[in-house]
Amino acid sequence: MPVILRPEIAALVPYRQGRPAAADAFKLSSNENPFDPHPAVLEAIGASSVNRYPDGAAVVLRERLAERMGVALDQVHVGAGSVAILQQLSAAAAGAGDEVLYAWRSFEAYPGLVTVAGATSVTVPVLADGRHDLEAMAGAITERTRVILVCTPNNPTSTTVTADEFAAFMARVPETVLVVLDEAYGEFVTDAAAAEGFGLLVRHPNLVVLRTFSKAFGLAGLRVGYAAGPAYILDAARSTAIPLSVTEPAQRAALAALDHEEELAARVATIVERRGRIRDGLRAAGFDVPEPQGNFVWLATGAHTVAAAEVLERHGIVARVFPPDGIRVSIGEEESVDPLLRAAAEVVAMLREEA
Ligand SMILES: Cc1ncc(COP(=O)(O)O)c(C=O)c1O
C-alpha cells in the first residue's frame, strides 16, 4: 500500500523551471539578468565561512535594507528568494477554507503556494492587454479572502498597476485582508504612473511589499528576497520560515550588491534601453506587445503558441511558453536582439498565413 499523501499535494504539477538552452542558443526563459556577477559579489562569496551557520535573522542585511527604505528593522524580512516569503505569507495568513485571490495569468508559482498552504485559489483573468483587472478583483473579495497577491510588473505580461488604480483598489479591500504587492521586477519600471510599494506602506496597514535580489541585482542563483511591511505580519512569516535558509554567502553577496548599486543600476538601464528597442522591433513586425515594464516582453500568440515557440527555437531563442496564451521572452544579451526580432517577423508571417 502506498503512503497516504495529501491528495491536493499529490495532484500538484511541480514548478516548471525555465528550460535550459543549448550552448549556441540564448536562454530567455527565466527572466534572469544577462550580466556576469559583479566582481565584488564574487569576492564576497569567496570570503564566506561556510563551515558556520549563517545569522538566521540576517541582521546586517536587514539593517541595511531598513535604512534604505526608511523603516524599522522589524519591518524588514529576508527569505531564500522572494518566493520563499510568498510561501511564508500565504501559510501565515491562509489555511483550509480560506481564499487567496490573484490575477491570472500571473506568476506561475502562485497556485502551488496556495495549495500547499491548504487554501483555495480564486483567480481573476487579466484584461485583454495583460493588465490586472483590479475592479473585478475587488469584486471577487469574499468573507473568506485572506490574502490578495498583486503582481506589478506582472509576470508574464510585463504590465504594471498604476498608483491611481491601486489606491482605488485598496479603498475596497478590508483592512483585515493581507495585500502582497509583488514587485520582483520593480527596479525595471520606468512608467511614472506605476504604483511603487515602499511609499505606500504608511498608507495601508495591511500591505506587504516584496522585492528580490534575483533580477535587477543579478543574484538569482544565491536566493535572496526581501519584504517590507508591518512587523507583526512579518513576524508571522518568520514563524513559518525554515530556520537559517538565507545562507551567509547570499547575505554577503546582497550587501556587496548594495555597495555597488549604482553600477548595477547602470546595467538595469542598459536592459531597459534594450527592452525599448525590442518592444519597438516587435511592434514594427506586427506584434501588439503590451507596454513592457519588467525585464521581459509578452507575445500573445494564443492558439499558435507552441508553433511560435518552435520558430523562436529555430532562431536560437529559448523562451517561456504558456500555451494557449502566449510566450514570455526575457531581455537577454545584446546578441540575442537581432535573432529574436528575425524570429518574431517569421512568427507574424506564420500567424498571418494561418489567419
Ligand atoms: C513575479 C515574481 N515574484 C517572485 C519571484 C521569485 O523570485 P525569487 O524567489 O528569485 O526572489 C519571481 C521569479 O521569477 C517572479 O517572477
Coordinates of C-alpha atoms and ligand atoms in Angstrom, one line a residue:
M1 CA 0.0 0.0 0.0
P2 CA 1.4 3.4 -0.9
V3 CA 1.9 6.1 1.8
I4 CA -1.2 8.3 2.1
L5 CA -0.3 11.8 0.9
R6 CA -2.5 14.9 0.9
P7 CA -4.4 14.4 -2.4
E8 CA -4.2 18.1 -3.4
I9 CA -0.4 17.9 -3.0
A10 CA 0.0 14.6 -4.9
A11 CA -2.0 16.2 -7.7
L12 CA 0.2 19.3 -7.9
V13 CA 2.3 19.8 -11.1
P14 CA 5.9 20.5 -9.9
Y15 CA 7.1 24.1 -10.5
R16 CA 8.4 24.3 -14.1
Q17 CA 11.7 26.0 -14.4
G18 CA 12.7 28.0 -17.5
R19 CA 14.2 25.5 -20.0
P20 CA 18.0 25.4 -20.3
A21 CA 19.3 26.4 -23.7
A22 CA 21.8 24.6 -25.9
A23 CA 25.3 26.1 -26.0
D24 CA 24.5 28.1 -29.2
A25 CA 21.1 29.4 -28.0
F26 CA 20.0 32.2 -25.8
K27 CA 18.3 31.3 -22.5
L28 CA 15.5 33.9 -22.3
S29 CA 13.1 31.7 -20.3
S30 CA 13.7 32.7 -16.6
N31 CA 13.9 36.5 -16.5
E32 CA 17.4 36.3 -15.3
N33 CA 19.9 39.2 -15.5
P34 CA 22.2 38.5 -18.5
F35 CA 25.3 40.3 -17.0
D36 CA 28.0 38.3 -15.3
P37 CA 28.2 38.6 -11.5
H38 CA 29.8 41.9 -10.2
P39 CA 33.4 41.2 -9.1
A40 CA 32.6 42.5 -5.6
V41 CA 29.8 39.8 -5.3
L42 CA 32.2 37.0 -6.3
E43 CA 34.7 38.4 -3.7
A44 CA 32.0 38.5 -1.0
I45 CA 31.0 34.9 -1.7
G46 CA 34.7 33.8 -1.6
A47 CA 35.1 35.4 1.8
S48 CA 32.3 33.4 3.4
S49 CA 32.9 30.8 6.2
V50 CA 30.7 28.0 5.0
N51 CA 31.5 25.7 8.0
R52 CA 29.4 28.1 10.1
Y53 CA 25.7 28.6 10.1
P54 CA 24.5 32.0 8.9
D55 CA 23.0 34.7 11.0
G56 CA 19.4 33.4 10.9
A57 CA 18.0 36.9 11.5
A58 CA 20.2 38.4 8.8
V59 CA 20.5 41.5 10.9
V60 CA 23.3 43.3 9.0
L61 CA 21.5 42.9 5.7
R62 CA 18.1 43.8 7.2
E63 CA 19.6 46.9 8.9
R64 CA 20.9 48.0 5.5
L65 CA 17.6 47.4 3.8
A66 CA 15.7 49.1 6.6
E67 CA 17.9 52.2 6.3
R68 CA 17.4 52.4 2.5
M69 CA 13.6 52.1 2.9
G70 CA 13.3 54.3 5.9
V71 CA 11.6 51.7 8.1
A72 CA 12.5 49.9 11.3
L73 CA 14.5 46.7 11.4
D74 CA 11.5 44.5 12.4
Q75 CA 9.6 45.9 9.4
V76 CA 12.0 44.1 7.1
H77 CA 12.2 40.4 6.4
V78 CA 14.5 38.4 4.2
G79 CA 14.0 35.0 2.7
A80 CA 15.7 32.5 0.4
G81 CA 14.2 34.3 -2.7
S82 CA 11.0 36.3 -2.6
V83 CA 9.1 33.1 -3.5
A84 CA 10.0 31.8 0.0
I85 CA 8.4 34.9 1.5
L86 CA 5.4 34.4 -0.6
Q87 CA 5.0 30.9 0.7
Q88 CA 5.5 32.1 4.3
L89 CA 2.9 34.9 4.0
S90 CA 0.4 32.5 2.4
A91 CA 0.9 30.0 5.2
A92 CA 0.8 32.7 7.8
A93 CA -2.5 34.2 6.7
A94 CA -4.4 31.5 4.8
G95 CA -5.4 27.9 5.7
A96 CA -8.1 25.4 5.0
G97 CA -11.3 27.1 3.9
D98 CA -9.6 30.4 3.2
E99 CA -9.2 32.1 -0.2
V100 CA -6.1 33.7 -1.8
L101 CA -7.0 36.0 -4.7
Y102 CA -4.8 36.9 -7.6
A103 CA -4.9 37.8 -11.3
W104 CA -4.3 35.1 -13.9
R105 CA -2.2 34.7 -15.8
S106 CA 0.4 35.7 -13.3
F107 CA 3.5 34.3 -11.6
E108 CA 3.2 30.5 -12.1
A109 CA 4.3 29.7 -8.5
Y110 CA 1.2 31.3 -7.0
P111 CA -1.3 28.4 -7.5
G112 CA 1.1 25.8 -5.9
L113 CA 1.9 28.0 -2.9
V114 CA -1.7 28.5 -2.1
T115 CA -2.4 24.8 -2.4
V116 CA 0.5 24.0 -0.1
A117 CA -0.9 26.4 2.5
G118 CA -4.1 24.4 2.3
A119 CA -6.1 27.4 1.0
T120 CA -8.1 27.8 -2.2
S121 CA -7.0 30.0 -5.2
V122 CA -9.5 32.4 -6.6
T123 CA -8.3 33.9 -9.9
V124 CA -9.5 36.8 -11.9
P125 CA -8.5 36.9 -15.6
V126 CA -6.2 39.7 -16.7
L127 CA -7.6 42.2 -19.2
A128 CA -7.1 41.7 -22.9
D129 CA -4.0 44.0 -22.7
G130 CA -2.5 41.8 -20.0
R131 CA -3.1 44.3 -17.1
H132 CA -4.7 43.4 -13.8
D133 CA -8.5 43.8 -13.7
L134 CA -8.5 45.4 -10.2
E135 CA -12.2 46.3 -10.5
A136 CA -13.1 42.7 -10.9
M137 CA -10.6 41.6 -8.3
A138 CA -12.1 43.9 -5.7
G139 CA -15.5 42.4 -6.7
A140 CA -14.1 38.9 -6.1
I141 CA -13.3 39.5 -2.4
T142 CA -15.4 37.4 -0.1
E143 CA -15.6 36.8 3.6
R144 CA -13.1 34.0 3.1
T145 CA -10.4 36.1 1.3
R146 CA -7.3 36.3 3.5
V147 CA -4.6 37.2 1.0
I148 CA -4.5 39.2 -2.3
L149 CA -1.4 38.9 -4.5
V150 CA -0.9 41.9 -6.8
C151 CA 2.0 41.4 -9.2
T152 CA 3.4 44.5 -10.7
P153 CA 5.1 44.4 -13.2
N154 CA 3.0 41.3 -13.8
N155 CA 4.9 38.1 -14.8
P156 CA 4.4 37.1 -17.6
T157 CA 2.6 40.1 -19.3
S158 CA 5.1 42.8 -18.1
T159 CA 2.3 45.3 -17.3
T160 CA 2.0 47.5 -14.3
V161 CA -0.7 48.6 -11.9
T162 CA -1.0 52.3 -11.7
A163 CA -0.8 54.2 -8.4
D164 CA -4.3 55.5 -9.0
E165 CA -5.7 52.1 -9.8
F166 CA -4.0 50.6 -6.7
A167 CA -5.4 53.4 -4.4
A168 CA -8.9 52.8 -5.7
F169 CA -8.5 49.1 -5.2
M170 CA -7.1 49.4 -1.7
A171 CA -10.1 51.5 -0.7
R172 CA -12.3 48.5 -1.4
V173 CA -10.1 45.9 0.4
P174 CA -11.0 45.3 4.1
E175 CA -8.1 46.1 6.3
T176 CA -8.2 42.6 7.7
V177 CA -7.1 41.2 4.4
L178 CA -3.4 41.0 3.6
V179 CA -2.4 42.5 0.3
V180 CA 1.0 41.5 -1.0
L181 CA 2.5 43.7 -3.7
D182 CA 4.9 41.5 -5.6
E183 CA 7.5 43.9 -7.1
A184 CA 10.1 41.3 -8.1
Y185 CA 10.7 43.5 -11.2
G186 CA 10.2 46.9 -9.6
E187 CA 13.7 48.2 -10.5
F188 CA 12.9 47.9 -14.2
V189 CA 9.8 50.1 -14.1
T190 CA 10.1 53.4 -15.9
D191 CA 6.4 54.4 -16.1
A192 CA 6.0 57.3 -13.6
A193 CA 2.3 56.4 -13.2
A194 CA 3.0 52.9 -11.9
A195 CA 2.4 52.1 -8.2
E196 CA 5.5 51.9 -6.1
G197 CA 5.1 49.9 -3.0
F198 CA 7.5 51.2 -0.4
G199 CA 5.9 54.7 -0.4
L200 CA 2.5 53.2 0.2
L201 CA 3.3 51.3 3.4
V202 CA 2.5 54.2 5.6
R203 CA -0.9 54.5 4.0
H204 CA -2.0 50.8 4.2
P205 CA -1.6 48.9 7.4
N206 CA -2.5 45.6 5.6
L207 CA 0.2 45.9 2.9
V208 CA 3.4 44.0 2.5
V209 CA 5.8 44.8 -0.4
L210 CA 8.1 42.1 -1.9
R211 CA 11.4 42.7 -3.7
T212 CA 14.2 40.4 -4.7
F213 CA 18.0 40.4 -5.4
S214 CA 17.4 37.9 -8.2
K215 CA 16.5 40.1 -11.0
A216 CA 17.9 43.7 -11.1
F217 CA 20.8 42.8 -8.7
G218 CA 21.6 39.6 -10.7
L219 CA 21.8 37.2 -7.7
A220 CA 19.1 34.7 -8.8
G221 CA 21.4 31.7 -8.0
L222 CA 22.0 32.8 -4.4
R223 CA 18.4 33.2 -3.4
V224 CA 17.7 36.4 -1.5
G225 CA 14.4 38.2 -1.5
Y226 CA 13.0 40.7 1.0
A227 CA 9.8 42.1 2.3
A228 CA 8.8 45.4 3.9
G229 CA 5.6 45.8 5.9
P230 CA 4.1 45.7 9.4
A231 CA 6.3 44.0 11.9
Y232 CA 3.5 41.6 13.3
I233 CA 2.8 40.3 9.8
L234 CA 6.4 39.8 9.0
D235 CA 6.9 38.1 12.5
A236 CA 4.2 35.6 11.4
A237 CA 6.0 35.0 8.2
R238 CA 9.3 34.5 10.1
S239 CA 7.4 31.9 12.3
T240 CA 6.6 29.8 9.3
A241 CA 10.0 30.0 7.7
I242 CA 12.6 27.2 7.6
P243 CA 15.3 28.5 10.0
L244 CA 18.7 29.6 8.6
S245 CA 17.7 29.3 5.0
V246 CA 19.2 32.5 3.8
T247 CA 22.9 31.5 3.6
E248 CA 25.8 33.6 4.6
P249 CA 27.3 33.8 1.1
A250 CA 23.8 35.0 0.0
Q251 CA 23.7 37.7 2.7
R252 CA 27.2 38.9 2.0
A253 CA 26.6 39.0 -1.8
A254 CA 23.4 41.0 -1.3
L255 CA 25.4 43.5 0.9
A256 CA 28.1 43.7 -1.8
A257 CA 25.5 44.3 -4.5
L258 CA 24.0 47.2 -2.4
D259 CA 27.6 48.6 -2.1
H260 CA 27.7 48.7 -5.9
E261 CA 24.1 49.7 -6.5
E262 CA 25.0 52.5 -9.0
E263 CA 26.9 50.1 -11.3
L264 CA 24.1 47.6 -11.1
A265 CA 21.6 50.3 -11.8
A266 CA 23.5 51.2 -14.9
R267 CA 23.1 47.6 -16.0
V268 CA 19.4 47.8 -15.4
A269 CA 19.3 51.0 -17.6
T270 CA 21.0 49.0 -20.3
I271 CA 18.4 46.3 -20.1
V272 CA 15.6 48.9 -20.1
E273 CA 17.1 50.5 -23.2
R274 CA 17.3 47.1 -24.9
R275 CA 13.7 46.4 -23.8
G276 CA 12.6 49.5 -25.6
R277 CA 14.3 48.5 -28.9
I278 CA 12.9 45.0 -28.6
R279 CA 9.4 46.4 -28.0
D280 CA 9.7 48.8 -31.0
G281 CA 11.0 46.0 -33.2
L282 CA 8.2 43.6 -32.2
R283 CA 5.6 46.2 -32.8
A284 CA 7.1 47.1 -36.1
A285 CA 6.9 43.4 -37.0
G286 CA 3.2 43.5 -36.2
F287 CA 3.0 42.2 -32.6
D288 CA 0.6 44.0 -30.3
V289 CA 3.1 43.9 -27.4
P290 CA 1.8 45.3 -24.0
E291 CA 4.0 48.1 -22.8
P292 CA 6.8 46.1 -21.0
Q293 CA 7.9 47.2 -17.6
G294 CA 9.7 44.1 -16.4
N295 CA 12.9 42.6 -17.9
F296 CA 10.7 40.6 -20.3
V297 CA 8.2 41.1 -23.1
W298 CA 4.9 39.2 -23.7
L299 CA 3.9 37.8 -27.1
A300 CA 0.2 37.0 -27.1
T301 CA 0.4 34.1 -29.6
G302 CA -2.8 32.4 -28.4
A303 CA -3.6 29.1 -30.0
H304 CA -0.4 29.3 -32.1
T305 CA 1.9 29.5 -29.0
V306 CA 3.6 26.1 -29.5
A307 CA 4.3 26.7 -33.2
A308 CA 5.6 30.2 -32.5
A309 CA 7.9 28.9 -29.8
E310 CA 9.3 26.4 -32.3
V311 CA 10.1 29.3 -34.7
L312 CA 11.9 31.1 -31.9
E313 CA 13.9 28.0 -31.1
R314 CA 15.0 27.7 -34.7
H315 CA 16.5 31.1 -34.3
G316 CA 18.3 30.1 -31.1
I317 CA 15.8 31.8 -28.7
V318 CA 14.6 29.6 -25.7
A319 CA 11.6 31.5 -24.2
R320 CA 8.9 30.6 -21.6
V321 CA 5.9 29.1 -23.3
F322 CA 2.5 29.3 -21.8
P323 CA 0.0 27.6 -24.1
P324 CA -2.6 28.5 -25.1
D325 CA -1.9 32.1 -24.0
G326 CA 1.5 33.3 -25.2
I327 CA 5.2 33.4 -24.8
R328 CA 7.3 35.4 -22.4
V329 CA 10.7 36.4 -23.6
S330 CA 13.3 37.8 -21.2
I331 CA 15.5 40.7 -22.2
G332 CA 18.9 39.0 -22.5
E333 CA 22.2 39.6 -24.2
E334 CA 22.6 42.2 -26.8
E335 CA 23.5 39.5 -29.3
S336 CA 20.0 37.9 -28.8
V337 CA 18.1 41.0 -30.0
D338 CA 18.5 40.5 -33.8
P339 CA 17.7 36.8 -33.8
L340 CA 14.7 37.5 -31.6
L341 CA 13.4 40.2 -34.0
R342 CA 14.0 38.0 -37.0
A343 CA 12.2 35.1 -35.4
A344 CA 9.3 37.4 -34.4
A345 CA 8.9 38.6 -38.0
E346 CA 8.7 35.0 -39.1
V347 CA 6.1 34.2 -36.4
V348 CA 4.0 37.2 -37.6
A349 CA 4.2 35.9 -41.2
M350 CA 3.1 32.4 -40.0
L351 CA 0.2 33.9 -37.9
R352 CA -1.0 35.9 -41.0
E353 CA -0.9 32.8 -43.2
E354 CA -3.0 30.8 -40.7
A355 CA -5.5 33.7 -40.1
Ligands
LIG1 C1 6.6 37.9 -10.0 C2 7.6 37.1 -9.3 N1 7.7 37.1 -8.0 C3 8.6 36.4 -7.3 C4 9.6 35.7 -8.0 C5 10.5 35.0 -7.2 O1 11.8 35.4 -7.3 P1 12.9 35.0 -6.3 O2 12.4 33.9 -5.5 O3 14.1 34.6 -7.1 O4 13.2 36.2 -5.5 C6 9.6 35.7 -9.4 C7 10.6 34.9 -10.1 O5 10.6 34.7 -11.3 C8 8.6 36.4 -10.1 O6 8.5 36.4 -11.4

